[in-house]
Amino acid sequence: MVAPRKAALAEESAEVEVLFANMEKLKGLTKKIQGSLNRLETSGKNVQDAIGPIYGNTQKLQTTNSNIDRIIEAIDRIREPLDQRNREERVIRAGPRKVPLQDYMASLDRTTQALGDLRRSNLRSNQQAVAELSTLLKTGTKQLEEIFREILQEDARTVEPLHYITKQLPFPTLAEDRLSRLRLINAHVSASFAQMSQTDVRETPTEKIYAEIRGDYLTKSLSNLAAASVTTARKTTADAIYRQGTNAIGTYAQGMEGIYLAEYDNLCPIFSREEWAKVYPSTCQNSLNEFTKTLRELNTHIQKNLMTDCFLGYEIIEIVSTLSIRLETKTGELKRPIADSLKPIRETCKTSLARLLEDTRSRVQTLIALPMDGGPVSLTNDTMTKLQTMTAYLSPLSSIMTSLGDGGWSASSASTSSTSIPTIKSFDVGADGRQLFAHYASDMLETLLSNLEIKSKTLLKGRGLQGVFLSNNVAIVDRMIRSSELQALLGSYAPKLELWRKKATATYLEPWREPSAYLMDVQYTNRSGRPHSGGATNTDSAVIVKGLSSKDKDAIKEKLKNFNTSFEELLTRHKSYKLEREVRAQLARDVQNVIEPLYGRFWDRYHEIDKGKGKYIKYDKSQLASTLAGLG
């Protein structure tokens, strides 16, 4: 047992010795590694000290190199427009007639961009290049402007507006392909012009060219209508009242509206919305100047023939004001210049209202004779014809009278009236407009009838004749009111006209008071033979006559004799009068209502005075009634 144990211990002792030997070797190896690390650290410090300055210099060199590259790139960018100028110059110098238009405008775009880049660089060394590119861009833009002009001139042949108006055709517009080309050219020219112009310029070259060429087209196309408006205003009969629609101003306005709207459709696709408000009025300006000139000539004509042709003025106001409103609604422009062109005629028409009143008054006052048969004067018919004619112009008259104010048509206030631009509301003939016209017409009729009454008292002898004269004129006024649009407008004047009719009738009946007076007698109720309360049917003429004294009988005979004389004289005079149909019937009824009851009562009492011999009693009741009925 001992021997094996000793063997095991010897073996383990040997292994321990081997382990210690290995540990010794490991310690020696560790010392060697530590020495190597120390040497490596020393070498690293030496390398760092040697390479550190070199690395710093390398970073500086890299930064410098990067800066140099950027400078080179900047120089290349600056030189690029200069190089591009040489490339674009060949295209631009060739012109748009030899180079496709799209390529030509693309070259201009690049040139514009290059010029902008050079200006933004703000380098003194680039000033020469800026000048050269500006010159090149101007050349290219000029050539584009010429193409723009040529395209417009191809469609600038004048048209005859009457052809399109009568056949109700739309006025011609530019073709779509031309509009497209014009739009492109305008866009490029406007951009180039903005680049070349350092100041704010209100109008670009293409705007000027368009306004010039198309403006001339409008003016020439409308020239015939302008001339026709003046020509058709000339009078063939000096005292003839203007008839609505006989002047060509309505056709002129139609032509203007049609061709102006067509022109608006032309320019809208070509120019930007911001440019419309400049280009459109500028294009229409020359033709509007001619229109204004035409209206001035017509105004001169109206002023020379104011009493007959003021109606032309009213028509012009309505037509032109409607034109301005319609154009303003559809285009947003031209209302002010058209309204300004109308101002002279508006002022003339304002004064015409006072002048018409004054003319009516003066024409009556200057009459040196009136019809001796009591017939009406032609002035009444003329005055009513003018009022009837006015009803066709209620819209412009409403506008004029509104601006004058109620009663403002008097001579003193008409000259101080205000002027305003017409609006849609001012041409709305509502209750106010109709009422103002009714007031004016009432003033006109009062002026006419009151002055005729005064003149008749001066020139006509006899109240009967004066009454007939006034009745005839009142009848014509009433008849012409009832037979026209005046009836609906002058309802408020009916009571005044009825007063005039009653006044004229009363004047006529004044001479009939004389025979009426002869039929009056005195009855004494305390005497025998007085009439019974039953009335005329119970009157016994023989009894009454028998109860009269000789003196009373002579008085009754004298009354009958005087009545017969006066009655027959008035009958003869009445038959000599020229009576309007209505007046004849009316006056006959009025005379009958006055004479017949009185005569009937007188006849019932005293017809036995001459015992049927007819010496004093020339008419029985039926004969008198028939005679009076014959007056109508």
XYZ file of C-alpha atoms in Angstrom:
632
model
C 0.000 0.000 0.000
C 2.889 2.407 0.866
C 4.769 1.868 -2.356
C 1.868 2.917 -4.682
C 1.175 6.031 -2.545
C 4.789 7.176 -2.778
C 4.672 6.730 -6.480
C 1.583 8.955 -6.754
C 3.104 11.675 -4.653
C 6.310 11.631 -6.656
C 4.293 12.031 -9.833
C 2.328 14.983 -8.486
C 5.532 16.587 -7.207
C 6.971 16.322 -10.672
C 3.902 18.024 -12.149
C 4.185 20.861 -9.630
C 7.742 21.428 -10.573
C 6.797 21.531 -14.225
C 4.088 24.074 -13.406
C 6.492 26.282 -11.548
C 8.923 26.074 -14.422
C 6.196 27.224 -16.858
C 5.282 30.116 -14.616
C 8.838 31.257 -14.593
C 8.904 31.176 -18.337
C 5.612 33.171 -18.471
C 7.065 35.841 -16.223
C 10.054 36.161 -18.498
C 7.776 36.438 -21.552
C 5.630 39.075 -19.849
C 8.731 41.172 -19.116
C 9.689 40.964 -22.775
C 6.207 42.061 -23.947
C 6.236 44.985 -21.522
C 9.579 46.054 -22.879
C 8.208 45.855 -26.453
C 5.200 47.985 -25.506
C 7.467 50.583 -23.956
C 9.555 50.720 -27.051
C 6.396 50.925 -29.258
C 5.031 53.824 -27.222
C 8.312 55.639 -27.545
C 8.307 55.085 -31.309
C 4.611 56.314 -31.565
C 5.519 59.522 -29.794
C 8.400 60.030 -32.146
C 6.113 59.429 -35.202
C 3.408 61.817 -33.855
C 5.985 64.504 -33.291
C 7.228 64.026 -36.862
C 3.831 63.701 -38.706
C 1.670 66.284 -36.738
C 2.949 69.393 -38.590
C 2.602 67.621 -41.946
C -1.112 66.781 -41.238
C -1.922 70.386 -40.308
C -0.385 71.672 -43.509
C -2.412 69.128 -45.501
C -5.752 70.433 -44.057
C -4.861 73.996 -44.961
C -3.989 72.875 -48.453
C -7.348 71.102 -48.815
C -9.255 74.257 -47.718
C -7.257 76.373 -50.116
C -7.895 73.901 -52.913
C -11.661 73.967 -52.191
C -11.673 77.767 -52.300
C -9.806 77.751 -55.565
C -12.367 75.341 -57.045
C -15.233 77.616 -55.990
C -13.522 80.645 -57.475
C -13.066 78.776 -60.709
C -16.771 77.805 -60.693
C -17.791 81.428 -60.066
C -15.568 82.581 -62.894
C -17.129 79.956 -65.131
C -20.627 81.156 -64.174
C -19.652 84.736 -64.899
C -18.132 83.777 -68.185
C -21.059 81.560 -69.141
C -23.380 84.488 -70.173
C -20.539 85.890 -72.208
C -20.108 82.592 -73.925
C -23.878 82.292 -74.247
C -24.063 85.718 -75.888
C -21.960 84.390 -78.737
C -24.251 81.417 -79.111
C -27.513 83.451 -78.934
C -26.226 86.252 -81.138
C -26.216 83.990 -84.162
C -29.904 83.090 -83.607
C -31.057 86.626 -82.859
C -29.135 88.238 -85.715
C -30.707 85.735 -88.113
C -34.169 87.033 -87.135
C -37.550 85.344 -86.578
C -38.223 85.096 -90.300
C -35.328 82.632 -90.772
C -35.482 80.935 -87.367
C -38.595 79.133 -86.113
C -40.521 81.504 -83.864
C -40.411 79.164 -80.870
C -36.611 78.776 -81.163
C -36.192 82.507 -81.610
C -38.212 83.341 -78.490
C -36.368 80.628 -76.529
C -33.111 82.326 -77.513
C -34.496 85.658 -76.316
C -35.505 84.050 -73.037
C -31.983 82.757 -72.494
C -30.559 86.161 -73.370
C -32.923 87.834 -70.912
C -31.862 85.401 -68.202
C -28.174 85.966 -68.964
C -28.619 89.729 -68.790
C -30.325 89.380 -65.434
C -27.500 87.238 -64.086
C -24.865 89.726 -65.216
C -26.727 92.620 -63.605
C -27.089 90.738 -60.350
C -23.333 90.002 -60.324
C -22.773 93.763 -60.131
C -19.163 93.382 -61.335
C -17.566 96.378 -62.959
C -15.802 94.090 -65.421
C -19.204 92.905 -66.722
C -20.523 96.338 -67.668
C -19.366 95.960 -71.263
C -21.024 92.572 -71.492
C -24.235 93.988 -69.987
C -24.276 96.715 -72.609
C -23.678 94.214 -75.420
C -26.403 91.858 -74.209
C -28.813 94.777 -73.776
C -28.178 95.852 -77.365
C -28.667 92.291 -78.566
C -31.900 91.966 -76.587
C -33.202 95.260 -77.981
C -32.480 94.081 -81.484
C -34.309 90.809 -80.898
C -37.242 92.536 -79.239
C -37.541 95.025 -82.108
C -37.695 92.173 -84.585
C -40.410 90.500 -82.522
C -42.336 93.783 -82.412
C -42.220 93.920 -86.211
C -43.609 90.393 -86.393
C -46.317 91.438 -83.911
C -47.161 94.416 -86.116
C -47.217 92.320 -89.301
C -49.581 89.741 -87.782
C -51.968 92.514 -86.697
C -51.824 94.245 -90.066
C -52.810 91.059 -91.836
C -56.254 91.365 -90.221
C -56.519 95.160 -90.147
C -58.727 95.573 -93.210
C -61.731 97.754 -92.370
C -65.209 96.233 -92.276
C -68.639 97.663 -93.034
C -70.581 97.518 -89.742
C -73.943 97.882 -91.485
C -73.419 94.485 -93.127
C -73.108 92.768 -89.762
C -75.893 94.802 -88.146
C -78.524 94.238 -90.841
C -77.741 90.529 -91.123
C -77.361 90.181 -87.351
C -73.914 88.657 -87.720
C -71.167 88.788 -85.085
C -68.327 91.155 -85.867
C -65.136 89.395 -87.020
C -62.369 88.545 -84.563
C -58.757 87.436 -85.005
C -58.115 83.774 -85.797
C -57.143 81.524 -82.897
C -53.690 80.700 -84.287
C -52.895 84.389 -84.665
C -54.105 85.115 -81.167
C -51.787 82.373 -79.907
C -48.772 83.810 -81.745
C -49.581 87.334 -80.619
C -49.933 86.164 -77.024
C -46.484 84.486 -77.095
C -44.833 87.484 -78.695
C -46.420 89.910 -76.223
C -45.306 87.794 -73.269
C -41.674 87.709 -74.468
C -41.573 91.371 -75.489
C -43.067 92.429 -72.149
C -40.516 90.345 -70.244
C -37.611 91.665 -72.306
C -38.874 95.237 -72.020
C -39.142 94.922 -68.255
C -35.567 93.616 -68.141
C -34.193 96.418 -70.296
C -36.189 99.254 -68.684
C -34.896 100.394 -65.348
C -37.872 102.727 -64.756
C -41.587 102.035 -64.478
C -42.996 102.382 -68.002
C -46.766 102.500 -68.315
C -47.047 101.066 -71.828
C -45.061 98.278 -73.494
C -44.196 98.366 -77.212
C -46.733 95.651 -78.043
C -49.470 97.588 -76.224
C -48.650 100.669 -78.297
C -48.578 98.696 -81.550
C -51.881 96.989 -80.776
C -53.604 100.239 -79.818
C -52.246 101.944 -82.942
C -53.196 99.307 -85.521
C -56.468 98.093 -84.030
C -57.442 101.614 -83.042
C -57.050 102.719 -86.645
C -59.110 99.706 -87.734
C -61.934 100.695 -85.374
C -61.900 104.346 -86.405
C -61.995 103.633 -90.138
C -64.636 100.915 -89.803
C -66.970 103.249 -87.906
C -66.351 106.322 -90.061
C -69.294 105.683 -92.409
C -71.715 105.399 -89.512
C -70.364 108.634 -88.038
C -70.896 110.437 -91.343
C -74.376 108.941 -91.714
C -75.381 110.175 -88.256
C -74.576 113.751 -89.243
C -76.107 113.446 -92.711
C -79.430 111.994 -91.530
C -79.827 114.854 -89.059
C -80.213 117.404 -91.849
C -83.738 118.771 -92.108
C -85.790 118.740 -95.286
C -88.697 120.632 -93.703
C -87.767 123.447 -91.345
C -90.645 123.064 -88.881
C -90.945 119.274 -88.974
C -90.607 117.575 -85.581
C -87.929 114.929 -85.440
C -89.330 111.419 -85.852
C -87.881 108.717 -83.662
C -85.401 106.407 -85.355
C -84.806 108.525 -88.466
C -81.263 109.432 -87.430
C -78.458 106.906 -87.858
C -77.163 107.384 -84.303
C -78.897 104.166 -83.234
C -77.111 102.180 -85.924
C -73.851 103.943 -85.026
C -74.230 102.829 -81.403
C -75.046 99.273 -82.493
C -71.932 99.217 -84.629
C -69.798 100.564 -81.795
C -71.091 97.996 -79.351
C -70.575 95.092 -81.743
C -67.091 96.033 -82.899
C -65.933 97.078 -79.407
C -67.026 93.785 -77.874
C -65.316 91.880 -80.694
C -62.142 93.866 -80.020
C -62.386 93.073 -76.331
C -62.567 89.382 -77.237
C -59.419 89.894 -79.332
C -57.196 91.536 -76.752
C -58.138 89.466 -73.694
C -56.272 86.333 -74.891
C -53.246 88.397 -75.985
C -52.627 90.520 -72.905
C -52.643 89.734 -69.215
C -55.613 90.755 -67.104
C -53.586 93.596 -65.574
C -53.049 95.024 -69.055
C -56.684 94.940 -70.219
C -57.627 98.164 -68.424
C -54.799 99.987 -70.251
C -54.938 98.421 -73.711
C -58.715 98.424 -74.255
C -59.401 102.138 -73.623
C -56.224 103.055 -75.500
C -57.330 100.994 -78.510
C -60.816 102.552 -78.545
C -59.632 106.118 -77.868
C -59.363 107.387 -81.455
C -62.747 106.013 -82.471
C -64.239 107.483 -79.287
C -62.740 110.846 -80.222
C -64.531 110.622 -83.571
C -67.708 109.633 -81.774
C -67.373 112.667 -79.496
C -66.828 114.871 -82.547
C -69.964 113.451 -84.157
C -72.011 114.140 -81.030
C -70.701 117.716 -80.963
C -71.863 118.226 -84.548
C -75.260 116.747 -83.723
C -75.453 118.972 -80.645
C -74.804 122.028 -82.807
C -77.609 120.926 -85.138
C -79.970 120.373 -82.191
C -79.187 123.786 -80.725
C -80.006 125.424 -84.067
C -83.324 123.530 -84.296
C -84.070 123.112 -80.608
C -87.865 123.319 -80.767
C -88.177 120.526 -83.325
C -85.026 118.446 -82.862
C -84.666 118.389 -79.081
C -86.293 114.974 -79.468
C -83.205 113.845 -81.361
C -81.229 114.891 -78.303
C -83.468 112.796 -76.043
C -83.005 109.835 -78.359
C -79.226 110.256 -78.375
C -79.132 110.374 -74.564
C -81.080 107.129 -74.312
C -79.071 105.326 -77.001
C -75.617 106.457 -75.894
C -76.291 106.012 -72.187
C -77.550 102.495 -72.833
C -74.428 101.846 -74.905
C -72.121 102.992 -72.097
C -73.949 100.870 -69.528
C -73.892 97.758 -71.729
C -70.194 98.125 -72.518
C -69.347 98.791 -68.888
C -71.305 95.682 -67.859
C -69.512 93.437 -70.343
C -66.002 94.917 -70.312
C -65.759 97.047 -67.182
C -64.471 99.949 -69.278
C -65.469 102.989 -71.428
C -68.381 104.203 -69.295
C -66.647 107.436 -68.287
C -65.362 108.520 -71.750
C -68.720 107.762 -73.387
C -70.576 109.643 -70.642
C -68.210 112.591 -71.076
C -68.908 112.693 -74.816
C -72.632 112.950 -74.031
C -72.379 115.921 -71.656
C -72.963 118.713 -74.251
C -76.139 117.070 -75.524
C -77.375 116.428 -71.980
C -76.928 120.108 -71.166
C -78.712 121.121 -74.364
C -81.614 118.793 -73.566
C -81.869 120.213 -70.057
C -82.254 123.714 -71.432
C -84.745 122.468 -74.034
C -87.377 121.806 -71.366
C -87.373 125.431 -70.254
C -87.125 126.602 -73.861
C -90.184 124.570 -74.878
C -92.209 126.224 -72.144
C -90.929 129.650 -73.059
C -91.553 128.993 -76.762
C -95.168 128.063 -76.047
C -95.647 131.242 -74.043
C -93.937 133.499 -76.580
C -95.778 131.994 -79.574
C -99.113 132.738 -77.956
C -98.050 136.220 -76.949
C -96.828 137.047 -80.445
C -100.125 136.073 -82.111
C -101.522 139.115 -83.853
C -104.869 137.549 -84.731
C -107.080 134.686 -83.681
C -109.670 132.845 -85.788
C -112.782 135.002 -85.928
C -114.980 131.919 -85.960
C -113.544 130.770 -82.628
C -111.631 127.918 -84.167
C -108.573 126.536 -82.359
C -105.074 127.723 -83.164
C -102.515 125.359 -84.664
C -100.239 126.020 -81.697
C -102.462 123.840 -79.517
C -102.074 120.913 -81.852
C -98.319 121.558 -82.104
C -97.924 121.665 -78.335
C -99.880 118.450 -77.844
C -97.910 116.762 -80.625
C -94.695 117.630 -78.820
C -96.010 116.233 -75.543
C -97.170 113.089 -77.329
C -93.739 112.758 -78.916
C -92.094 113.131 -75.519
C -93.828 109.998 -74.259
C -91.549 107.980 -76.547
C -88.529 109.306 -74.616
C -89.591 108.788 -71.014
C -86.301 107.095 -70.081
C -83.962 109.972 -71.012
C -86.497 112.579 -69.888
C -86.717 110.846 -66.524
C -82.937 111.092 -66.196
C -82.912 114.761 -67.238
C -85.845 115.788 -65.058
C -84.434 113.916 -62.082
C -81.179 115.825 -62.398
C -83.126 119.103 -62.680
C -85.505 118.316 -59.844
C -89.266 118.842 -59.769
C -89.942 122.247 -61.310
C -86.275 122.660 -62.215
C -87.209 123.120 -65.872
C -88.013 126.766 -65.255
C -85.662 129.108 -67.072
C -84.045 130.298 -63.841
C -83.171 126.888 -62.423
C -82.379 124.937 -65.582
C -79.073 126.692 -66.044
C -77.860 125.738 -62.565
C -78.640 122.026 -62.744
C -76.049 119.403 -61.938
C -74.453 116.969 -64.347
C -74.018 113.329 -63.506
C -72.998 110.106 -65.188
C -76.077 108.071 -66.153
C -76.661 104.815 -64.317
C -79.061 101.953 -64.852
C -81.206 103.363 -62.018
C -81.422 106.789 -63.649
C -83.078 105.161 -66.681
C -85.625 103.294 -64.588
C -88.875 105.083 -65.436
C -90.675 104.410 -62.189
C -93.353 106.368 -60.417
C -91.020 109.303 -59.816
C -90.055 109.613 -63.484
C -93.675 109.480 -64.635
C -94.717 111.943 -61.975
C -92.027 114.407 -63.007
C -93.148 114.166 -66.621
C -96.768 114.642 -65.581
C -95.772 117.787 -63.664
C -93.869 119.112 -66.671
C -96.737 118.369 -69.080
C -99.144 120.029 -66.631
C -96.954 123.137 -66.592
C -96.869 123.111 -70.380
C -100.665 122.874 -70.689
C -101.254 125.516 -68.039
C -98.862 127.824 -69.876
C -100.688 127.185 -73.146
C -104.271 127.569 -71.909
C -103.694 130.492 -69.572
C -101.923 132.488 -72.278
C -104.576 131.586 -74.864
C -107.249 132.841 -72.487
C -105.427 136.148 -71.993
C -104.845 136.531 -75.731
C -108.502 135.774 -76.556
C -109.665 138.538 -74.220
C -107.459 140.929 -76.156
C -108.143 139.879 -79.749
C -111.661 138.426 -79.733
C -114.819 140.473 -79.202
C -117.615 138.938 -77.251
C -117.545 136.555 -74.377
C -119.307 133.905 -76.409
C -116.607 133.897 -79.050
C -113.946 133.834 -76.355
C -115.668 130.871 -74.699
C -115.910 129.002 -77.993
C -112.243 129.633 -78.727
C -111.158 128.393 -75.309
C -113.536 125.417 -75.471
C -112.177 124.342 -78.835
C -108.583 124.423 -77.622
C -109.467 122.569 -74.411
C -111.258 119.944 -76.502
C -108.186 119.390 -78.652
C -106.028 119.055 -75.555
C -108.440 116.536 -74.057
C -108.796 114.573 -77.297
C -105.048 114.316 -77.878
C -104.506 113.222 -74.274
C -107.110 110.469 -74.565
C -105.822 109.211 -77.915
C -102.196 108.743 -76.847
C -99.891 107.533 -74.096
C -100.581 110.818 -72.319
C -103.826 109.418 -70.917
C -101.967 107.015 -68.639
C -99.515 109.729 -67.606
C -101.763 112.766 -67.091
C -104.478 111.322 -64.887
C -103.594 113.904 -62.257
C -104.245 116.734 -64.732
C -107.847 115.695 -65.468
C -109.376 117.836 -62.668
C -107.502 120.911 -63.896
C -108.609 120.279 -67.461
C -112.193 119.913 -66.281
C -111.918 123.315 -64.592
C -110.747 124.802 -67.883
C -113.690 123.185 -69.680
C -116.161 124.595 -67.157
C -114.522 127.993 -67.328
C -114.728 128.034 -71.129
C -118.367 126.907 -71.029
C -119.260 129.553 -68.459
C -117.616 132.188 -70.639
C -119.611 131.030 -73.652
C -122.890 131.022 -71.710
C -122.505 134.602 -70.514
C -124.255 136.073 -73.616
C -127.131 133.609 -73.096
C -127.912 135.341 -69.839
C -129.608 138.087 -71.837
C -132.387 135.965 -73.386
C -132.626 134.068 -70.127
C -133.254 137.325 -68.305
C -136.221 138.090 -70.575
C -137.844 134.846 -69.446
C -137.832 135.985 -65.842
C -140.997 137.588 -64.468
C -142.383 138.641 -61.094
C -145.196 136.645 -59.607
C -147.319 138.042 -56.762
C -148.731 135.347 -54.575
C -151.295 137.698 -52.987
C -153.015 138.439 -56.299
C -155.659 136.422 -57.975
C -154.571 134.281 -60.853
C -151.306 133.245 -59.187
C -149.979 129.847 -60.389
C -151.226 126.833 -58.547
C -148.892 124.698 -56.573
C -149.270 121.854 -59.036
C -146.706 123.458 -61.385
C -146.832 124.247 -65.073
C -149.145 121.409 -65.960
C -151.879 123.041 -63.909
C -151.204 126.529 -65.313
C -154.029 127.991 -67.418
C -152.351 130.519 -69.719
C -155.688 132.107 -70.768
C -156.650 132.744 -67.187
C -153.257 134.206 -66.343
C -153.196 136.454 -69.405
C -156.749 137.562 -68.761
C -155.801 138.586 -65.258
C -152.964 140.814 -66.460
C -153.315 144.514 -66.775
C -152.632 146.191 -70.093
C -149.331 147.409 -68.783
C -148.336 143.907 -67.697
C -149.393 142.496 -71.060
C -147.267 145.059 -72.861
C -144.346 144.179 -70.636
C -144.742 140.453 -71.396
C -144.954 141.195 -75.128
C -141.828 143.324 -74.916
C -139.998 140.515 -73.114
C -141.010 137.992 -75.730
C -140.002 140.347 -78.507
C -136.604 140.972 -76.939
C -136.160 137.270 -76.238
C -136.871 136.400 -79.842
C -134.415 138.987 -81.091
C -131.646 138.013 -78.689
C -132.265 134.277 -79.092
C -132.175 134.392 -82.878
C -129.079 136.563 -82.830
C -127.300 134.063 -80.581
C -128.490 131.188 -82.774
C -127.058 132.907 -85.830
C -123.838 133.677 -83.997
C -123.585 130.107 -82.706
C -123.976 128.698 -86.194
C -121.171 130.930 -87.426
C -118.712 129.454 -84.939
C -116.289 126.706 -85.877
C -116.886 124.137 -83.201
C -115.074 120.940 -82.482
C -117.363 117.929 -82.444
C -117.248 117.517 -78.696
C -117.637 121.243 -78.112
C -120.684 121.522 -80.376
C -122.497 118.767 -78.523
C -121.473 120.008 -75.099
C -122.400 123.654 -75.666
C -125.744 122.665 -77.220
C -126.612 120.675 -74.094
C -125.522 123.520 -71.824
C -127.615 126.086 -73.727
C -130.589 123.744 -73.751
C -130.271 123.178 -70.002
C -130.326 126.933 -69.436
C -132.981 128.122 -71.936
C -135.454 125.269 -72.251
C -136.681 125.118 -68.627
C -137.081 128.878 -68.434
C -138.818 129.128 -71.792
C -141.064 126.186 -71.014
C -142.269 127.780 -67.796
C -142.696 131.179 -69.491
C -144.555 129.641 -72.425
C -146.894 127.742 -70.138
C -147.919 131.001 -68.495
C -148.076 133.431 -71.404
C -148.438 131.572 -74.714
C -152.014 132.941 -75.019
C -150.660 136.491 -75.112
C -150.994 136.665 -78.895
C -153.775 134.079 -79.234
C -151.714 131.769 -81.468
C -150.890 134.369 -84.102
C -147.121 133.835 -83.625
C -146.408 137.517 -83.435
C -144.785 137.255 -80.022
C -144.705 133.516 -79.367
C -142.576 132.285 -82.277
C -141.745 128.909 -80.743
C -143.830 126.485 -78.853
C -142.036 124.206 -76.435
C -141.403 121.435 -78.948
C -140.179 123.880 -81.589
C -137.777 125.480 -79.134
C -136.514 122.064 -78.029
C -135.975 121.084 -81.652
C -134.188 124.348 -82.387
C -131.901 123.957 -79.389
C -131.226 120.319 -80.259
C -130.199 121.497 -83.720
C -127.337 123.433 -82.178
C -125.542 120.139 -81.575
